[in-house]
Structures are given as structure tokens and as C-alpha cells.
């Protein structure tokens, strides 16, 4: 019996030692097995379960297909404040939960079965899951439980009262919307909606369809697709005025842009689908802005006068009389914030200008103060970091209202009386994010969130209550409710660790310095069962392009589950955000200007230098992998520094910036005509003959972003140079390989490293 119990303790200590290694407990801290002297009764002994190793290995299907579902941190869905109510709601396990914003206490719940019972009574189809809910702006006396929400069912919008749990009414029946309709955009107040059909723009007002434009074609585009290649923060083509009496829209004339062939290989015979793709240095499209008057049913166009000007950051005045546009010259060095008359389209005045010797990059429209329509807030990096500036309506600067060597990430809104503005920033740390308020009377700022990590927040309509979704390297996801009146923080939900039953390698976030002593943020994943006396191969996962930040103080340090899969295969996975990446200030991001690929490689090689100082790194077995800009970086490192990496995998790579789209490329490289040496020095066609290691290049055969011509030209150069190159295409896929085929992709990447590194 003693021997049996000793065996139990021995197994326990082995498992505890493995756990201790994870939490950095030394073996000397463990109890020596010889010193254990315990006496248990037979009943106590029979209740003991011998621990066994239950940690699971990952499969490629796990890390590809489950990384955003069952193996991602569990979340609560549809977390939202209820309008005109001191409550909030969320959906979990097919149930709508309603809680008090004041104290996070349970108020009510509505299960899917309750919805379906009422649907059956009214002879409607039942639901398989809770649909997307929209809480309505309704009031029922002083009864705080009288809240109504609508949801879509087929072609109907249905209404449900959460207090009585009774079916109420059918709000509206929508016009049939078939698959030919594009750019559907619904207004918030009146439920008007716009859409494109047969290239033209329509608006539906109270079930009446009105055709706004008649000249739409393959060359005249109203859908919002590729407006200025969707750079400059452009995410849509429709802009409703505050009271929804007008709607502004983009009109893009791309008749002067050459057609580019995208071949569909899946049909017989293969079919050519031309797209419009303006490349750096070539002629671009022309954009104008139309304004449709909902009362008069008339359209006017703003009288912008330069065909090559980029029209960005559209905003309406609170009284709907004026419309504002941030207009950028083609070389993107000069900006004008212009005012136009919304009725006539006439130019009124330029509020102010901005100039930068490298580039100006407007990404956010002006925000009018909630309680003062004669003042607005503008975001700019003109003083080195993205900050907030208060202007009057003439354009005069009143005050820079945020400052410091950190970035305002985005604004969220005002409190009820408009005296406080909320925003996210990385003031505490470049890889973290917190939520702040700024008093627009005293201009004092206040940090609202606590705990080092990444906070994403939103407020209720009063600005007194805040949802905080939090994560850091040790916290998968946590939902908090913050009451600004009491300064109390309540936990709504904390996600369990989705990887607790899997075998994991240790990971950490840290910094190194490059050759110029600039601090660079890195992360590293170590192999499972790591042994510091052994040597391991390394895969450097790289992107390092503009507006990217891979290394963050979030779950897995911003990494992917695939890195843990590689850790189980015995690899170290390392990532570094070098100069050119985001959220570190203008000098850091603009360091790569006119020489994309040069400074970034210098920083990545600083990372390699660091890796070579680690005794457990096999410096003869270094690999590199990246996609898109990361594919460009991978190919750059494999060819311009051919003796560093043994193996590389480059997906969807830019090879020559002459062949990439105009707005992005000319911002960061200037035009080929103005910067011929920069384009030449960073064209990888000039280095194909230098390739020494094993390189696998992968491309989506229908890629409209980084067109396949890039990798095809590199193949041609490799053949001419008698250099061997491995190449693989994915027919039917565009810039990213998604869906079930991604398992095939990641298996190919894995096998390439296993067989060659």
C-alpha cells in the first residue's frame, strides 16, 4: 500500500514539475518524495485518481479551422446598451440576458424558445438561433422594463416587447433584395436604404425605390468598391446627413484606367475577368462627390476642380448646410480641408492646409462638438504623433487638446451634454491600449481603464457607463462594466482559457534595440517541453508593412494558434515589428519612405542578431515566412541577404512596386518618375539571381490586390538566372487562401519547413 501511494505522489510531482516549469518554479521548490510520510484510510485512498497526462497536441485542422471558433477565447455576443434604458443586454447560449447598467445585476432574460413560441402563434417561421437585435428608441411611461427590439426574419422586420414577452407587431416588409444588389446602406433614424443595381445608385424611401443615377457602368462606379483603392480610411461610399435629409455618395470614373486581366481557371474554357487596376505612375481614376436631396429628389455634385485630387474624410455640418472634404494632392504631401455648399455644390472656403515633406495621411473626418456646432476636432500627426486639435468653424486652431509621445488610436464619442470626449490611446505603452476621457472645458484627461493590456471600449448614450473588453498575454478575454458615476468596475464575463487542455510552449513579449538604438517590440514562442541545453530551429514570421502591428499585449501576444502548432513540432517562432509599422509616431512609420524594404530588413536582421545570442537557437536553421507585405519581406531577406535564412515561404508577395496600386505605393514610395532609384533598388527582380536557400512562393490565382504578375515575373527571372524556385498557385482564391483550402495551404507551409529546415 505504501508503494502504491508513493507511486501516486511520484506521478503527481512529475506533473507538478511540468507545471512548475511553465510558471518558473525551480525543482528545489518541490517537495522531496522521500520526505513524504502520509497515512490514508482505504476509503480515502480509493477516492484518489492517478493523474495522467491529458495535454493534447494540435492538429493542422485545429489551428486553421478552430482558431477563430472553439479554440478562440469564448466571447459574449451582441453586447450592447439598451437605448433609453438603464440596462444592457447580451446573447449567450441562445438566450438574451438583460442586466442593470448601475450594478450589473440580472434583470430579465428571453430564451430562444420564448421567441419561437410567439412566432408559432403568429404563424411565422421559427429561429434556429438568436438573430441580430436592434433595441428601439421607445418609451412606455416610467416603466423601465418596457423595452422593444426588432430583428430580421425573411423579408420582414419584426418587433418584440421584452417586458411582456409578447409578440407585438410587424414593423415593415422590405422590398425584395436579390443578389444583384450591392452596397446596401441603411440609415439609422428613418430606415432609408441605398443600394446599387445594374451599376446605378438607388434609394428606398418608405418602400418607394428612387433611382438616383443613370450613367452607371463598368467605368462609372457608385458601389464604393476601390474608391481611391479604399485607402485614406475609406470604408464606404454613402454618407447620411445628421437628420437624413441628404445623402452624399462617391462617383468614380475609371474609364482612363487600364484594364487588367484576372483569369478564372475553373470554367471551360478559362474566362478573363478584367478589373481596373491603376498601377504606380500610371493614370488614375477621377472621383467626384454627389449629394442627393431627399425632399426635392434632386442631385448636385460638389465643384471640386482637380481630377487627380483624392477626396477623403467626408463630413456633414450639424445643420446639414455644409459638407466638408479633406482633399489630398496626388503626391499626398499637401492637404486642404475644404467646405462646400450642400445645396449648390459650390466651393465655400479652405479651412486649413497641412503639408509634409514625406506624406500627409488623413484617416478620420472632422468631429463637430456635440454642444457647439461652431467648433470641431481634427486628428493629425503634424507634430509627430496622432493627436486631437480643436478648431473653430473658420478653420482657426483653438488648442491642441492631446499631446505626448504616444498615439490617439480613435475617438469613441461624447457624454450626454457634450463636455467630455472619449478616445483610445497607447499612452501607457506602444503595444497596449487604454480608454481615456478629455474634459472639453478644462482639457484635463483621465485614464478610465486599468490593468496593463489591450482595452476596447464603448459607452452608452449618457457617457456614464462603459463596456471594456480586455485582454493581455495572460488573459484570453474579459468583459467589464465601468460605472463612471461611482468609479466601480464589475465583471460581466471572463473567458476561460480555450487552450488549457493543449500542450503549449511558453511565449513572451519583450524589446530589443536596433543598430540606431531604437526600441523594437518582439515576441517569441518556445517549443513545448523546452530544454535550454538543446538547439532549436527558428521560423521568423514577418509582415513589417505600413499600418501593421503584430506584437501586442493581448492573448498569445497578438500571435496565432499556428505558432503553437509549430512549437509542438519543435520550432521557435519569432516576430518583430520594425520601423514602418504603426502606432509608434510619424518618424517611426515614415522611416521607410521612398525605400520600402530597406529599413525594415535592417530591423529584422537586428532580430536575427538577437536570436543568435540565444544558446538554444540553431543558427544554421533559420526560416522566414510572411504573406503580402510579409511575402515581399520574406523574398527580400532571402535574396538581398542570401546567407542568413536557410528556408523561406513567401505568400502573395509584392516583387516590384511598379506593379502595385497607385495610392498606396505613391504614398510610401513617391511615383516611379520621381523616385526611380528607390523603385530600382527595392525591386526584387534585380536580386533573383542571388537566391541561395530554399524558397516556396505561393499566390492566389485570382489575386486582385497583389496581382499574380509579381510572382510570375520573379519566376521568369529565376529561370533566366538558373536559380531553382518552388512555386504553387491556388486557383479560385484571391489575395488570401481561406476556407477549407487554408488547411491545404498551412499543411504545405508546414511540410516545406519540416522537409527543408
Short mmCIF file of N, CA and C in Angstrom, two decimals, residues 78 90-97 108-121 124-133 149 151-153 160 165 167:
data_model
loop_
_atom_site.label_atom_id
_atom_site.label_comp_id
_atom_site.label_asym_id
_atom_site.label_seq_id
_atom_site.Cartn_x
_atom_site.Cartn_y
_atom_site.Cartn_z
N UNK A 78 -23.33 40.24 -29.08
CA UNK A 78 -24.30 41.33 -29.12
C UNK A 78 -24.36 42.12 -27.80
N UNK A 90 -26.95 41.14 -23.66
CA UNK A 90 -26.03 40.35 -24.46
C UNK A 90 -26.67 38.99 -24.73
N UNK A 91 -26.09 38.25 -25.66
CA UNK A 91 -26.62 36.95 -26.05
C UNK A 91 -25.60 35.89 -25.71
N UNK A 92 -26.07 34.85 -25.05
CA UNK A 92 -25.19 33.72 -24.74
C UNK A 92 -26.05 32.46 -24.63
N UNK A 93 -25.58 31.40 -25.28
CA UNK A 93 -26.28 30.11 -25.25
C UNK A 93 -27.75 30.25 -25.66
N UNK A 94 -27.96 31.00 -26.75
CA UNK A 94 -29.30 31.20 -27.31
C UNK A 94 -30.28 31.81 -26.32
N UNK A 95 -29.77 32.70 -25.51
CA UNK A 95 -30.61 33.41 -24.55
C UNK A 95 -30.18 34.88 -24.51
N UNK A 96 -31.16 35.77 -24.47
CA UNK A 96 -30.89 37.20 -24.33
C UNK A 96 -30.93 37.54 -22.85
N UNK A 97 -29.83 38.04 -22.32
CA UNK A 97 -29.76 38.42 -20.92
C UNK A 97 -29.82 39.94 -20.81
N UNK A 108 -33.60 40.47 -16.43
CA UNK A 108 -34.54 39.64 -17.17
C UNK A 108 -33.78 38.79 -18.18
N UNK A 109 -34.48 37.82 -18.75
CA UNK A 109 -33.89 37.01 -19.82
C UNK A 109 -34.98 36.58 -20.77
N UNK A 110 -34.61 36.37 -22.01
CA UNK A 110 -35.54 35.91 -23.04
C UNK A 110 -34.85 34.79 -23.79
N UNK A 111 -35.39 33.59 -23.69
CA UNK A 111 -34.77 32.45 -24.34
C UNK A 111 -35.30 32.32 -25.76
N UNK A 112 -34.51 31.67 -26.58
CA UNK A 112 -34.92 31.43 -27.97
C UNK A 112 -36.29 30.76 -28.03
N UNK A 113 -36.58 29.86 -27.10
CA UNK A 113 -37.86 29.16 -27.10
C UNK A 113 -39.03 30.12 -26.96
N UNK A 114 -38.84 31.18 -26.15
CA UNK A 114 -39.91 32.17 -25.98
C UNK A 114 -40.19 32.92 -27.27
N UNK A 115 -39.12 33.26 -27.99
CA UNK A 115 -39.32 33.90 -29.29
C UNK A 115 -40.07 32.97 -30.23
N UNK A 116 -39.67 31.71 -30.25
CA UNK A 116 -40.27 30.76 -31.20
C UNK A 116 -41.73 30.46 -30.87
N UNK A 117 -42.08 30.44 -29.57
CA UNK A 117 -43.48 30.24 -29.19
C UNK A 117 -44.35 31.34 -29.79
N UNK A 118 -43.90 32.57 -29.66
CA UNK A 118 -44.66 33.69 -30.21
C UNK A 118 -44.67 33.69 -31.74
N UNK A 119 -43.58 33.27 -32.32
CA UNK A 119 -43.54 33.17 -33.78
C UNK A 119 -44.54 32.14 -34.29
N UNK A 120 -44.65 31.02 -33.58
CA UNK A 120 -45.61 29.98 -33.98
C UNK A 120 -47.04 30.48 -33.85
N UNK A 121 -47.30 31.22 -32.77
CA UNK A 121 -48.65 31.76 -32.58
C UNK A 121 -49.06 32.64 -33.75
N UNK A 124 -45.38 32.36 -38.00
CA UNK A 124 -44.12 32.77 -38.61
C UNK A 124 -43.12 31.62 -38.53
N UNK A 125 -42.11 31.67 -39.38
CA UNK A 125 -41.04 30.69 -39.28
C UNK A 125 -40.31 30.85 -37.95
N UNK A 126 -39.85 29.74 -37.40
CA UNK A 126 -39.10 29.80 -36.15
C UNK A 126 -37.61 30.04 -36.43
N UNK A 127 -36.88 30.33 -35.37
CA UNK A 127 -35.46 30.67 -35.47
C UNK A 127 -34.62 29.52 -34.92
N UNK A 128 -33.47 29.32 -35.53
CA UNK A 128 -32.53 28.32 -35.02
C UNK A 128 -31.54 28.91 -34.04
N UNK A 129 -31.43 30.24 -34.02
CA UNK A 129 -30.52 30.93 -33.11
C UNK A 129 -31.04 32.35 -32.90
N UNK A 130 -30.58 32.98 -31.84
CA UNK A 130 -30.97 34.37 -31.59
C UNK A 130 -30.44 35.24 -32.73
N UNK A 131 -31.30 36.00 -33.39
CA UNK A 131 -30.84 36.84 -34.51
C UNK A 131 -30.18 38.12 -34.01
N UNK A 132 -29.70 38.93 -34.94
CA UNK A 132 -29.14 40.22 -34.58
C UNK A 132 -30.26 41.13 -34.10
N UNK A 133 -30.08 41.71 -32.92
CA UNK A 133 -31.13 42.52 -32.30
C UNK A 133 -30.83 44.01 -32.45
N UNK A 149 -37.31 45.45 -29.05
CA UNK A 149 -36.25 45.25 -30.02
C UNK A 149 -36.83 44.67 -31.30
N UNK A 151 -35.90 42.57 -35.09
CA UNK A 151 -34.97 41.66 -35.72
C UNK A 151 -35.52 41.25 -37.08
N UNK A 152 -34.62 40.78 -37.92
CA UNK A 152 -34.99 40.40 -39.28
C UNK A 152 -35.42 38.93 -39.32
N UNK A 153 -36.49 38.68 -40.05
CA UNK A 153 -36.93 37.31 -40.31
C UNK A 153 -37.44 37.27 -41.74
N UNK A 160 -40.53 42.90 -30.86
CA UNK A 160 -40.81 42.10 -29.67
C UNK A 160 -40.66 42.98 -28.45
N UNK A 165 -42.99 40.02 -22.96
CA UNK A 165 -42.64 38.81 -23.68
C UNK A 165 -43.78 38.39 -24.61
N UNK A 167 -45.53 38.91 -28.56
CA UNK A 167 -45.32 39.37 -29.92
C UNK A 167 -46.10 40.67 -30.13
#
